[in-house]
PDB file of C-alpha atoms in Angstrom:
ATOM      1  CA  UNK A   1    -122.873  68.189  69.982  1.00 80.00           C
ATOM      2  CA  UNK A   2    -124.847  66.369  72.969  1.00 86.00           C
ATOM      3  CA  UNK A   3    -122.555  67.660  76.153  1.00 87.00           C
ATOM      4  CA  UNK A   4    -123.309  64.310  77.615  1.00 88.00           C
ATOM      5  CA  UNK A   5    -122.660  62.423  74.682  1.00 91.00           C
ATOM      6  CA  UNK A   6    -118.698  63.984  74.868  1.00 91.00           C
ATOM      7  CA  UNK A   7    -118.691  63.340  78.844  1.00 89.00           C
ATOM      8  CA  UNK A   8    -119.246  59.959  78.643  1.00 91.00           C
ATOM      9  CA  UNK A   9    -116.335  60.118  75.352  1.00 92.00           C
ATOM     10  CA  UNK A  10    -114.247  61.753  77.982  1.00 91.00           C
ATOM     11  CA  UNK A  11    -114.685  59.201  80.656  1.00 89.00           C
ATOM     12  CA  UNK A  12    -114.136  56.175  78.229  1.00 91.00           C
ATOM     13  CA  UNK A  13    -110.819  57.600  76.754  1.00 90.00           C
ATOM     14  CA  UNK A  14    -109.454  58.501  80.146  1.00 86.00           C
ATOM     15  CA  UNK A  15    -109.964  54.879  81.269  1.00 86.00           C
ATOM     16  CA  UNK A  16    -109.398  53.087  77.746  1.00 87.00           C
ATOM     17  CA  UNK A  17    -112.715  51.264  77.612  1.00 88.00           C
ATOM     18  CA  UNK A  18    -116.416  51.740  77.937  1.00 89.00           C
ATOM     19  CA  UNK A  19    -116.190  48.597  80.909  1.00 88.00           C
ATOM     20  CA  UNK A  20    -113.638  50.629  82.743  1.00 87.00           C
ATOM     21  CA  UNK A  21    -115.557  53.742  82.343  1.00 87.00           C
ATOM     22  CA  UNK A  22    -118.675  52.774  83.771  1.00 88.00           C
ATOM     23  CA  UNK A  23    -116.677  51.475  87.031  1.00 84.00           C
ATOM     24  CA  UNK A  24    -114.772  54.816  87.369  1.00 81.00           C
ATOM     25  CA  UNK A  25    -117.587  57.251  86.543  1.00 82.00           C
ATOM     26  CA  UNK A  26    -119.372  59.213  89.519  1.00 77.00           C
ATOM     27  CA  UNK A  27    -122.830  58.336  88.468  1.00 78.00           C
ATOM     28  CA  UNK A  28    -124.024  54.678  88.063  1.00 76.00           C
ATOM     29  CA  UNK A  29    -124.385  54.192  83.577  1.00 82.00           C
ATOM     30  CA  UNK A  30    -124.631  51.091  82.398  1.00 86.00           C
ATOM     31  CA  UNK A  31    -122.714  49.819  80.012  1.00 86.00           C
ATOM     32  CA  UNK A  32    -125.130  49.276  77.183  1.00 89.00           C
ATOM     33  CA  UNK A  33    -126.519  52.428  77.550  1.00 89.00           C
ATOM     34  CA  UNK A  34    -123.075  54.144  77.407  1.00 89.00           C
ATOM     35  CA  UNK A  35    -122.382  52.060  73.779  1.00 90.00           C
ATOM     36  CA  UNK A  36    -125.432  53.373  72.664  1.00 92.00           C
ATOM     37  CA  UNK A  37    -124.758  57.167  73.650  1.00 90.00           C
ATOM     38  CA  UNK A  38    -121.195  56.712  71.950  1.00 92.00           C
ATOM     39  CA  UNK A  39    -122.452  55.417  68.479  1.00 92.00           C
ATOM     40  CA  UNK A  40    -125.291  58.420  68.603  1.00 92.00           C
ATOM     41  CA  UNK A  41    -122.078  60.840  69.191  1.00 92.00           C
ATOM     42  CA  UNK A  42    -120.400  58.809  66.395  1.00 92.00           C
ATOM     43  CA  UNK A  43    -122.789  58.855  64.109  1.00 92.00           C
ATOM     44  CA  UNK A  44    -123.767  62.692  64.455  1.00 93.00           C
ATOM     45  CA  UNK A  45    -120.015  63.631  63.721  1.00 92.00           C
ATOM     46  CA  UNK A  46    -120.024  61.077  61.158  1.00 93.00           C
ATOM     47  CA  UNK A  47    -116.291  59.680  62.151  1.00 91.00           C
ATOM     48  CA  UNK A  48    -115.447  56.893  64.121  1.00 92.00           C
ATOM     49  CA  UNK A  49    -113.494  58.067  67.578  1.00 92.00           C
ATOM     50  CA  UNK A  50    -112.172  54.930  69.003  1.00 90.00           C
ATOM     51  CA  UNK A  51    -111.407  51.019  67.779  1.00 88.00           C
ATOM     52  CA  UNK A  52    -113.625  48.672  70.465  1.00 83.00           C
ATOM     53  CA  UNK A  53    -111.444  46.077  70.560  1.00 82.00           C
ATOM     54  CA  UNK A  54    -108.419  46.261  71.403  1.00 86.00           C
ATOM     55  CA  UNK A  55    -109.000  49.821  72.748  1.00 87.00           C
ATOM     56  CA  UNK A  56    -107.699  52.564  70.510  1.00 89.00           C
ATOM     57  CA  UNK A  57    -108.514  56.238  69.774  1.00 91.00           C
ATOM     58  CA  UNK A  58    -108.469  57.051  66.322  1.00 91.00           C
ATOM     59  CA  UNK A  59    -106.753  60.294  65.412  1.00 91.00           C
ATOM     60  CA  UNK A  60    -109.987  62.273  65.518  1.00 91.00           C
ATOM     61  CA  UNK A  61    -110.792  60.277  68.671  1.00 91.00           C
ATOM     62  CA  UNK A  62    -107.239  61.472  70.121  1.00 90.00           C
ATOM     63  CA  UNK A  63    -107.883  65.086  68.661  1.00 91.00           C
ATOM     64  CA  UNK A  64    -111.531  65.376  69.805  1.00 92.00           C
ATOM     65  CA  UNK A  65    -110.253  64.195  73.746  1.00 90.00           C
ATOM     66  CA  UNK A  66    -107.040  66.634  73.317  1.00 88.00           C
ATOM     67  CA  UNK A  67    -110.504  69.582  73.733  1.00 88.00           C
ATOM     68  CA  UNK A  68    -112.362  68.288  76.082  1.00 88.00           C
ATOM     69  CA  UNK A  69    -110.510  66.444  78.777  1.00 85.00           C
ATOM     70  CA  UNK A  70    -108.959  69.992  80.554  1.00 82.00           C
ATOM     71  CA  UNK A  71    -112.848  71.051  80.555  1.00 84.00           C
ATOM     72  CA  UNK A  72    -114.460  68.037  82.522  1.00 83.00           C
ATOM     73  CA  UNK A  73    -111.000  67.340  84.227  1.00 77.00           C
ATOM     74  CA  UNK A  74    -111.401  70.461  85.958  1.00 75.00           C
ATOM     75  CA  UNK A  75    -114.865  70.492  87.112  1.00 75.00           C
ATOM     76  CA  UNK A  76    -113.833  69.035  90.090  1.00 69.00           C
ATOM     77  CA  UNK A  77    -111.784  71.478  91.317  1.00 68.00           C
ATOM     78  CA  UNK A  78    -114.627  73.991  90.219  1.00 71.00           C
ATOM     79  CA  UNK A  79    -117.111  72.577  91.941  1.00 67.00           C
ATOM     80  CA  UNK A  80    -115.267  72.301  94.798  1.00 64.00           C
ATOM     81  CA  UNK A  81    -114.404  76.160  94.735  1.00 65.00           C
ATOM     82  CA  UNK A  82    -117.963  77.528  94.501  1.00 70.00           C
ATOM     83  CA  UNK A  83    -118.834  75.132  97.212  1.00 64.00           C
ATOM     84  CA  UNK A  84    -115.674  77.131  99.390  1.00 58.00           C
ATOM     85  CA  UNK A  85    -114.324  73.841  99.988  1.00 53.00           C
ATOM     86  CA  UNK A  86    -111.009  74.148  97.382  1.00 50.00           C
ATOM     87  CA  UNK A  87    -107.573  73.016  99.530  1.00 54.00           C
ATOM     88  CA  UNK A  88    -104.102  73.076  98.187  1.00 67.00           C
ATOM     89  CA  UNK A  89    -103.542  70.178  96.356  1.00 74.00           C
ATOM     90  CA  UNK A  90    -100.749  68.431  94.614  1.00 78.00           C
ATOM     91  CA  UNK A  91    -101.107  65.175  92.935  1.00 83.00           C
ATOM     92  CA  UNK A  92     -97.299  63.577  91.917  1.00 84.00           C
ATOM     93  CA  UNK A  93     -96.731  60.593  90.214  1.00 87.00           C
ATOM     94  CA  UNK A  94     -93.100  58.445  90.053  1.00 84.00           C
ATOM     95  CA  UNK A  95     -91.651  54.934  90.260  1.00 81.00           C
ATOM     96  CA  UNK A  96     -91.707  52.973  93.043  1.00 79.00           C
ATOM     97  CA  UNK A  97     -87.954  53.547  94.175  1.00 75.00           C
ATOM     98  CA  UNK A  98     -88.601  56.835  94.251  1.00 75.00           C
ATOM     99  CA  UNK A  99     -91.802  57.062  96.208  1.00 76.00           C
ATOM    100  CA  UNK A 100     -90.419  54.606  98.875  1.00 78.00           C
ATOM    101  CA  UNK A 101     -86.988  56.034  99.068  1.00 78.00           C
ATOM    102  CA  UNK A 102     -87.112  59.539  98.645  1.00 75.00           C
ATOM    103  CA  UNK A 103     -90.555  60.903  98.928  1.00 77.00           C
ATOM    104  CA  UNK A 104     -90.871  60.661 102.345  1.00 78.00           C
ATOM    105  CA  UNK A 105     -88.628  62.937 103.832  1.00 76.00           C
ATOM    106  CA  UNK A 106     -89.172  65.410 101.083  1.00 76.00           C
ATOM    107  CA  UNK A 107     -93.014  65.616 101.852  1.00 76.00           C
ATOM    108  CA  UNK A 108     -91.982  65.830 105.745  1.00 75.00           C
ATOM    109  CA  UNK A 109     -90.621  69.339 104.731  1.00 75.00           C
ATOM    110  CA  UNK A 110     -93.460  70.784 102.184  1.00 74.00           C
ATOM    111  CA  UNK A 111     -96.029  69.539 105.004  1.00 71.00           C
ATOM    112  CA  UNK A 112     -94.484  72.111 107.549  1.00 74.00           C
ATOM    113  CA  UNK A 113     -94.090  74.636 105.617  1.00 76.00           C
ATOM    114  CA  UNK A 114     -98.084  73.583 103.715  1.00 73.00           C
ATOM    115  CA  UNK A 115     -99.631  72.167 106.638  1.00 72.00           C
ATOM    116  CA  UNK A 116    -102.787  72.088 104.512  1.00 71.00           C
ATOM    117  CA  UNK A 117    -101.305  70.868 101.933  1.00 73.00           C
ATOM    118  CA  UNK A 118    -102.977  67.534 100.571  1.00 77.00           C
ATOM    119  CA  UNK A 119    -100.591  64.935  98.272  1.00 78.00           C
ATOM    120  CA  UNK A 120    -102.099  61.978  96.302  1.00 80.00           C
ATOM    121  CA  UNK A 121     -99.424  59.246  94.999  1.00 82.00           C
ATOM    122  CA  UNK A 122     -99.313  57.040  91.983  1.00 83.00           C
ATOM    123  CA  UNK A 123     -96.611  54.953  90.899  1.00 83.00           C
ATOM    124  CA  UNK A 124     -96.082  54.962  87.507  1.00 82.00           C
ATOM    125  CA  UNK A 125     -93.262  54.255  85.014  1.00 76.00           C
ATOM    126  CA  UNK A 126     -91.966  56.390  82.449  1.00 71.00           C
ATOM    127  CA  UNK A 127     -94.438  56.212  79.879  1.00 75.00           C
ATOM    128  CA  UNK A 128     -97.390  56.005  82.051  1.00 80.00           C
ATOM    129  CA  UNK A 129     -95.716  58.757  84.002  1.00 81.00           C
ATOM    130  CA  UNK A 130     -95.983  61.008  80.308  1.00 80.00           C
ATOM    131  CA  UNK A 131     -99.912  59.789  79.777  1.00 79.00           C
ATOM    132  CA  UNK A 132    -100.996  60.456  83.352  1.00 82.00           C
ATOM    133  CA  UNK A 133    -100.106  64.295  83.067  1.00 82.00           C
ATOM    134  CA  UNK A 134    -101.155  64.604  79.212  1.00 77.00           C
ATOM    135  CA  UNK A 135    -104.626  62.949  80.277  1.00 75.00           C
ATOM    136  CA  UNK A 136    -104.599  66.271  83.451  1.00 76.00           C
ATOM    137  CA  UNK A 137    -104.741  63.131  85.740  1.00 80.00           C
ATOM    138  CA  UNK A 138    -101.586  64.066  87.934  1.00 83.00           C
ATOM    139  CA  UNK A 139     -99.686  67.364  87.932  1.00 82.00           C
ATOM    140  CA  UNK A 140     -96.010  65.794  88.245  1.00 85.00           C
ATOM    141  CA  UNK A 141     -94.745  63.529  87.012  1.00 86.00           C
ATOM    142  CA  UNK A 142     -90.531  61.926  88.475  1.00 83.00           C
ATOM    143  CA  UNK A 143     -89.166  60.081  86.154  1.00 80.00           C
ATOM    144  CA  UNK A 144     -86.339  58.928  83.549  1.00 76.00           C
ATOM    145  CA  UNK A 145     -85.709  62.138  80.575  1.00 74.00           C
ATOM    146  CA  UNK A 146     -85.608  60.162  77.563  1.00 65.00           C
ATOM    147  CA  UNK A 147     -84.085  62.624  74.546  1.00 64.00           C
ATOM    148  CA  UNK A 148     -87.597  64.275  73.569  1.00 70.00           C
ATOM    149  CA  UNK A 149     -90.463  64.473  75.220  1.00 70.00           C
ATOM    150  CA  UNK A 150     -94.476  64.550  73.331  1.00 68.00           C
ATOM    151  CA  UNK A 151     -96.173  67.807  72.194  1.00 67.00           C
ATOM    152  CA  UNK A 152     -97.115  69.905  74.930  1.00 69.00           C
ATOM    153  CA  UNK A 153     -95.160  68.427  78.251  1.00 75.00           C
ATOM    154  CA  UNK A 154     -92.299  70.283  79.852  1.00 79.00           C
ATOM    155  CA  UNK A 155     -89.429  69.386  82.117  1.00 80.00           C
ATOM    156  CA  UNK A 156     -86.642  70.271  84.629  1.00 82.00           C
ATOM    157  CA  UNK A 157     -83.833  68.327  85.080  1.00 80.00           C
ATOM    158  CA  UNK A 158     -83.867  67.282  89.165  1.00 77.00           C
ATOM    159  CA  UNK A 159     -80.434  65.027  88.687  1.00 75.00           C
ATOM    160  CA  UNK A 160     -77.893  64.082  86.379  1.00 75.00           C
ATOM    161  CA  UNK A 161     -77.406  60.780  86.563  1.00 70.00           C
ATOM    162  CA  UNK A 162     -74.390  58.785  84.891  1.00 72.00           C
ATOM    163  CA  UNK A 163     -74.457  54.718  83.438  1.00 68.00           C
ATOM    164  CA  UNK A 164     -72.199  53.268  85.664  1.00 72.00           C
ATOM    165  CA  UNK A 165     -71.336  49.582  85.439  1.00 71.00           C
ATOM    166  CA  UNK A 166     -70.771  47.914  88.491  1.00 74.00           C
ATOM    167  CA  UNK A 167     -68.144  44.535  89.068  1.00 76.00           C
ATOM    168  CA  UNK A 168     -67.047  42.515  91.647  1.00 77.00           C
ATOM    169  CA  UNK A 169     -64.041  43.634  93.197  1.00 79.00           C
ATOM    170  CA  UNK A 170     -62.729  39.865  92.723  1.00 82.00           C
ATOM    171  CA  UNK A 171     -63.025  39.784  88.695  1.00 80.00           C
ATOM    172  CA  UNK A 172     -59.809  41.064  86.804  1.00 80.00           C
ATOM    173  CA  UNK A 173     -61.509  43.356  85.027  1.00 80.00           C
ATOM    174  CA  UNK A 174     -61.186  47.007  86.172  1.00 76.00           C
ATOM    175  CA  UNK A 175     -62.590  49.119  83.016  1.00 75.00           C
ATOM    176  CA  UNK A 176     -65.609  49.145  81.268  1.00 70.00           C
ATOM    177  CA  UNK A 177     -63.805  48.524  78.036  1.00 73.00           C
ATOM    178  CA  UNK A 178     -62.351  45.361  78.987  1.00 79.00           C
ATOM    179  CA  UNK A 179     -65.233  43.963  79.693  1.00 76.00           C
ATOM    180  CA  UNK A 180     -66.856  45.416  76.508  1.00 72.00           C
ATOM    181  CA  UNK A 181     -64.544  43.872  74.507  1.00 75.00           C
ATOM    182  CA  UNK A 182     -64.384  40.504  76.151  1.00 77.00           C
ATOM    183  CA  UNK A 183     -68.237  40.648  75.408  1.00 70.00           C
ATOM    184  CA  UNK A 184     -67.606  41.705  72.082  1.00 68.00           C
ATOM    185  CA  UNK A 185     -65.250  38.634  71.427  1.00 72.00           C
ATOM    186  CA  UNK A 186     -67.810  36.040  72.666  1.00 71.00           C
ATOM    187  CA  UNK A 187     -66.122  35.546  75.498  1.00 77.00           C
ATOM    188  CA  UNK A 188     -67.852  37.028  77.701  1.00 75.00           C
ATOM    189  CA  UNK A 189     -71.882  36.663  78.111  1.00 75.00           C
ATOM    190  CA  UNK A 190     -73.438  40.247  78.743  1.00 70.00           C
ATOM    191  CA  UNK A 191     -77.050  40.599  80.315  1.00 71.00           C
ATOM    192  CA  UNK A 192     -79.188  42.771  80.841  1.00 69.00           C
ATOM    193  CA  UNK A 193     -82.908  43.614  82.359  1.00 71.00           C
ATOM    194  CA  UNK A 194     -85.874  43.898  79.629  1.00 70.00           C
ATOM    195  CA  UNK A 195     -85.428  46.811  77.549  1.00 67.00           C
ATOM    196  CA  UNK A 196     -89.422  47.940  78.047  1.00 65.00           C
ATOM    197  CA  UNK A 197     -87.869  50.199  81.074  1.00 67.00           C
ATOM    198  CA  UNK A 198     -86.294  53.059  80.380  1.00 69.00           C
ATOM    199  CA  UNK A 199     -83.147  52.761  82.162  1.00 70.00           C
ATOM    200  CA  UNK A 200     -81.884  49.017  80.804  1.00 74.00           C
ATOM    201  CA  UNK A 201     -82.932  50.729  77.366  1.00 74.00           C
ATOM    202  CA  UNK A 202     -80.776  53.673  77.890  1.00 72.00           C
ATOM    203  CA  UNK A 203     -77.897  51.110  79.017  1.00 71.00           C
ATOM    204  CA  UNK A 204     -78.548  48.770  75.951  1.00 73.00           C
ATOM    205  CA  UNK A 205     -78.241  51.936  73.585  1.00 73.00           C
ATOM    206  CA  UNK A 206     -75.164  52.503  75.113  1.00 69.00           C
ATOM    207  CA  UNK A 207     -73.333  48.895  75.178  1.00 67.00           C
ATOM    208  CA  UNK A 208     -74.482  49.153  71.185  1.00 70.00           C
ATOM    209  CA  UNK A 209     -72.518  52.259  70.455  1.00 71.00           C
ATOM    210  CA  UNK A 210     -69.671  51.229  72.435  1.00 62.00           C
ATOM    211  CA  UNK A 211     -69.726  47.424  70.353  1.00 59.00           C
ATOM    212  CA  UNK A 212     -69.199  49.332  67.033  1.00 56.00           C
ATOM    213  CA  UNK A 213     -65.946  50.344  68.309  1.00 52.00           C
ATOM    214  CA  UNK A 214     -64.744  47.317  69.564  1.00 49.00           C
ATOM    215  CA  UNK A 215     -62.582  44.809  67.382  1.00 43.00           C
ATOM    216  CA  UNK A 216     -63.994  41.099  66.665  1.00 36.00           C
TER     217      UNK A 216
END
């Protein structure tokens, strides 16, 4: 296979386009040119690696990136090594809350203890959180532990944190289940945020288990 031919693969994966590619790779490619490239790797492997539009690997597309993105991911780093210019480095993505919130004081310790320590920040969500480490394009990732994670990602548990449903101290209600069952009955008009984030999900999935048990 034509080593440029899977770099420029690599770069238009990683950015989920061949547009978006040529505006995040380090040499100037145009676009046309890249198309071409891609079709010549295509048509020497004799799959197809990626839908154009919308943007989607196919699963030899997913399996072929899966090899080579730790390889050209990490020539970076290499290059800056040989070149003696390799610093510590940590690059930590997270949700917004967290980065404003809690980040800073945290990184006010590791920099005096790591005073050469360099950081780089993303906010991400949950899911982008799981890609951006997958694709080797952050190291951490802070966010919500759904029940299973994908193929090859790890964890450790930081915090425990427990659904708690908060109400006004001037409504009668003063358990969860009353105000379950009042929503269970009609009577009562329960809402939540959009379940595309993790934590209103994990809230929803709850309310559901807990409306089997109630009596209509």
């Amino acid at each position: 296979m034509n080593t440029h031919h899977l770099e420029l693969f690599y770069y238009v994966a990683r950015y989920e386009g061949i547009v978006s590619a040529c505006r995040n790779m380090p040499y100037g490619v145009q676009q046309p040119s890249v198309s071409a490239q891609l079709l010549k790797l295509e048509e020497y492997l004799q799959i197809k690696l990626f839908e154009r539009k919308p943007f989607r690997l196919t699963r030899s597309g997913e399996r072929l990136y899966e090899y080579i993105a730790p390889f050209f991911t990490g020539l970076s780093n290499v290059e800056a090594e040989l070149r003696g210019q390799l610093s510590q480095e940590i690059r930590l993505a997270g949700p917004t809350l967290m980065m404003r919130d809690h980040l800073p004081e945290l990184l006010h310790g590791l920099r005096s203890q790591f005073p050469h320590l360099k950081i780089s920040l993303q906010e991400a969500g949950q899911r982008q959180g799981e890609q951006l480490v997958q694709r080797g394009e952050t190291d951490l990732a802070i966010t919500v532990m759904e029940e299973t994670l994908p193929p090859g990602l790890q964890y450790c548990s930081l915090i425990d944190l427990p659904l708690v449903l908060l109400v006004s101290k001037n409504t009668a209600f003063r358990k969860a289940s009353e105000i379950l069952n009042e929503g269970c009955s009609g009577k009562l008009e329960l809402i939540s945020l959009p379940s595309n984030e993790l934590l209103p999900r994990l809230f929803q999935r709850t309310l559901e288990s807990q409306k089997r048990t109630c009596r209509l």
